[in-house]
């Protein structure tokens, strides 16, 4: 009996040890699963956080790039805007007329097509820089600086090539050959003023895209000046 009782005691003790070991192993496994889930959750969250940081960095870099400009860039955009807008208005006036030489209407079409996208770009730059479309105090009395011929472009009235309201009204009522000649002469002067402003931006500007636009203006509008001079000589 003693021997049997001892055997039962030993078996009970063994069973308790086994259950204890199982419980310990099970608890350890659950802890492992929790850690695994946490690691997985962290892994899933990491790409999102990384993407957010990348987007933020990119936006910051873009804003910084757009901010790299100087006063000459701002002035170029502010003064070229009304200059381009009037050139497009002049071109559309001519295109609305009947009986105009196709060579002249083709030129007017190209001028409007080239300058309309530049108007949008100039506006975008000024908005990104937090600058108004007009210089402080308006266009009148604003000094554009000394041009290559030594003249100062002070105010809209002295900006070479800009047509007055009376000139625009006269172009609007002119017809046929008179309208063609008026358009060619006025746009030639208009282009010369734009080339002057563009050359100043190339010399003094800082913003790469604005300088690139200025270079394009010099190249294309100088070629158009030569084209208009040739058309006028034929009359």
C-alpha positions as MATLAB code, in Angstrom:
seq = 'XXXXXXXXXXXXXXXXXXXXXXXXXXXXXXXXXXXXXXXXXXXXXXXXXXXXXXXXXXXXXXXXXXXXXXXXXXXXXXXXXXXXXXXXXXXXXXXXXXXXXXXXXXXXXXXXXXXXXXXXXXXXXXXXXXXXXXXXXXXXXXXXXXXXXXXXXXXXXXXXXXXXXXXXXXXXXXXXXXXXXXXXXXXXXXXXXXXXXXXXXXXXXXXXXXXXXXXXXXXXXXXXXXXXXXXXXXX';
ca = [
       0.000    0.000    0.000;
       2.817    2.337    0.854;
       4.476    1.512   -2.403;
       1.243    2.142   -4.329;
       0.664    5.438   -2.536;
       4.202    6.586   -3.331;
       3.688    5.717   -6.965;
       0.462    7.740   -7.124;
       2.164   10.676   -5.448;
       4.975   10.549   -7.976;
       2.514   10.431  -10.879;
       0.585   13.404   -9.504;
       3.731   15.416   -9.103;
       4.776   14.586  -12.679;
       1.391   15.649  -13.998;
       1.586   18.954  -12.178;
       5.056   19.620  -13.567;
       3.832   18.833  -17.093;
       0.805   21.124  -16.826;
       2.975   23.894  -15.436;
       5.405   23.536  -18.311;
       2.569   23.615  -20.861;
       1.092   26.728  -19.287;
       4.470   28.441  -19.349;
       5.032   27.468  -22.976;
       1.538   28.643  -23.977;
       1.999   32.013  -22.267;
       5.324   32.481  -23.977;
       3.723   31.691  -27.357;
       0.991   34.280  -26.905;
       3.531   36.876  -25.982;
       5.431   35.973  -29.119;
       2.271   36.354  -31.202;
       1.579   39.771  -29.691;
       5.080   40.908  -30.522;
       4.720   39.563  -34.021;
       1.469   41.466  -34.546;
       3.040   44.619  -33.203;
       6.030   44.182  -35.531;
       3.699   43.582  -38.472;
       1.653   46.670  -37.612;
       4.814   48.716  -37.331;
       6.008   47.378  -40.663;
       2.707   48.303  -42.278;
       2.790   51.791  -40.798;
       6.394   52.476  -41.818;
       5.848   52.772  -45.608;
       2.931   55.158  -45.075;
       4.919   57.338  -42.726;
       7.869   57.215  -45.100;
       5.669   58.186  -48.047;
       4.225   61.074  -46.088;
       7.677   62.310  -45.175;
       8.804   62.018  -48.798;
       5.775   63.963  -50.058;
       6.328   66.660  -47.473;
      10.001   66.902  -48.392;
       9.176   67.102  -52.094;
       6.585   69.828  -51.522;
       9.050   71.746  -49.411;
      11.718   71.412  -52.092;
       9.307   72.592  -54.792;
       8.290   75.607  -52.723;
      11.946   76.367  -52.102;
      12.735   76.121  -55.812;
       9.865   78.491  -56.670;
      11.159   80.871  -54.010;
      14.598   81.311  -55.602;
      13.945   84.602  -57.366;
      14.864   88.254  -57.069;
      13.314   91.668  -57.697;
      14.262   91.573  -61.377;
      12.255   88.346  -61.831;
       9.208   89.887  -60.161;
       9.477   93.044  -62.244;
       9.865   91.018  -65.438;
       6.673   89.073  -64.705;
       4.679   92.123  -63.594;
       5.624   94.225  -66.620;
       5.484   91.452  -69.227;
       1.940   90.477  -68.207;
       0.170   93.623  -69.505;
       2.562   93.715  -72.466;
       1.586   90.183  -73.513;
      -2.100   90.751  -72.822;
      -2.166   93.759  -75.119;
      -0.310   91.839  -77.861;
      -2.931   89.082  -77.693;
      -5.736   91.682  -77.775;
      -4.165   93.361  -80.819;
      -3.838   90.010  -82.572;
      -7.444   89.054  -81.867;
      -8.637   92.422  -83.147;
      -6.953   91.792  -86.469;
      -8.166   88.200  -86.674;
     -11.767   89.397  -86.263;
     -11.498   91.441  -89.443;
     -12.295   90.264  -92.963;
     -10.194   90.682  -96.098;
      -6.819   90.680  -94.269;
      -3.678   89.400  -95.979;
      -3.215   85.708  -94.959;
       0.465   86.379  -94.225;
      -0.576   88.952  -91.611;
      -3.333   86.824  -90.092;
      -0.907   83.899  -89.879;
       1.520   86.097  -87.958;
      -1.228   87.329  -85.612;
      -2.325   83.739  -84.961;
       1.216   82.698  -84.046;
       1.716   85.678  -81.750;
      -1.470   84.946  -79.793;
      -0.705   81.223  -79.606;
       2.792   81.867  -78.239;
       1.919   84.545  -75.698;
      -1.279   83.154  -74.152;
       0.569   80.235  -72.418;
       3.270   82.660  -71.271;
       0.595   84.856  -69.675;
      -0.588   81.845  -67.663;
       2.988   81.017  -66.631;
       3.774   84.570  -65.575;
       0.598   84.637  -63.469;
       1.501   81.304  -61.850;
       4.944   82.570  -60.857;
       3.596   85.732  -59.257;
       1.021   83.724  -57.295;
       3.702   81.286  -56.094;
       5.929   84.179  -55.009;
       3.056   85.931  -53.221;
       3.421   88.982  -55.456;
       0.630   91.090  -57.015;
       0.191   91.265  -60.781;
       1.045   94.964  -60.703;
       3.945   96.657  -58.902;
       3.119   98.460  -55.688;
       1.541  101.772  -56.568;
       0.495  100.559  -60.033;
       2.318  100.731  -63.333;
       2.495  104.508  -63.567;
       5.709  105.982  -62.300;
       7.334  102.591  -61.933;
      10.965  102.539  -63.009;
      11.857   99.514  -65.085;
      15.483  100.539  -64.981;
      17.860  101.661  -67.678;
      17.511   99.885  -71.000;
      20.283   99.093  -73.405;
      19.816  102.380  -75.318;
      20.090  104.377  -72.111;
      16.380  105.163  -71.901;
      14.438  104.605  -68.710;
      11.139  102.761  -68.953;
       9.182  104.714  -66.360;
       5.503  103.907  -66.271;
       3.260  102.341  -68.851;
       3.316  105.435  -71.068;
       7.068  105.227  -71.594;
       7.131  101.441  -72.037;
       8.088  101.311  -75.690;
       5.509   99.634  -77.878;
       2.533   99.761  -75.532;
      -0.430  101.190  -77.446;
      -2.601  103.867  -75.913;
      -6.358  103.460  -75.603;
      -6.745  105.766  -78.617;
      -4.381  103.627  -80.694;
      -6.244  100.466  -79.739;
      -9.539  102.089  -80.687;
      -8.102  103.124  -84.051;
      -6.888   99.579  -84.731;
     -10.318   98.282  -83.804;
     -12.069  100.429  -86.433;
      -9.465  100.149  -89.207;
     -10.129   97.838  -92.135;
      -8.219   96.161  -94.944;
      -4.746   97.398  -95.842;
      -4.953  100.219  -93.279;
      -5.551   97.704  -90.474;
      -2.713   95.486  -91.729;
      -0.224   98.365  -91.789;
      -1.329   99.690  -88.414;
      -1.046   96.224  -86.880;
       2.411   95.544  -88.345;
       3.829   98.918  -87.314;
       2.344   98.776  -83.823;
       3.346   95.165  -83.189;
       6.900   95.844  -84.371;
       7.261   98.578  -81.742;
       5.505   96.337  -79.222;
       7.949   93.498  -79.843;
      10.953   95.805  -79.489;
       9.756   96.810  -76.033;
       9.311   93.149  -75.058;
      12.799   92.288  -76.295;
      14.262   95.088  -74.164;
      12.518   93.828  -71.043;
      13.566   90.257  -71.792;
      17.198   91.259  -72.253;
      17.136   93.000  -68.870;
      15.742   89.833  -67.253;
      18.526   87.757  -68.827;
      21.122   90.135  -67.361;
      19.646   90.672  -63.908;
      17.184   87.841  -63.230;
      17.762   84.843  -60.992;
      14.808   82.481  -61.525;
      15.901   79.931  -64.203;
      12.464   79.486  -65.789;
      11.955   83.237  -66.128;
      15.366   83.638  -67.722;
      14.547   80.796  -70.120;
      11.275   82.515  -71.082;
      13.133   85.776  -71.618;
      15.594   84.056  -73.932;
      12.699   82.569  -75.904;
      11.050   86.001  -76.176;
      14.244   87.553  -77.532;
      14.693   84.803  -80.099;
      11.095   84.496  -81.339;
      10.090   88.143  -81.236;
      13.279   89.334  -82.898;
      12.524   86.916  -85.740;
       8.949   88.250  -85.906;
      10.249   91.838  -86.030;
      12.251   90.905  -89.114;
       9.193   89.197  -90.606;
       6.993   92.266  -89.997;
       9.643   94.606  -91.411;
       9.699   92.536  -94.595;
       5.883   92.618  -94.846;
       5.858   96.403  -94.415;
       8.471   96.822  -97.126;
       6.147   95.040  -99.537;
       3.475   97.719  -99.102;
];
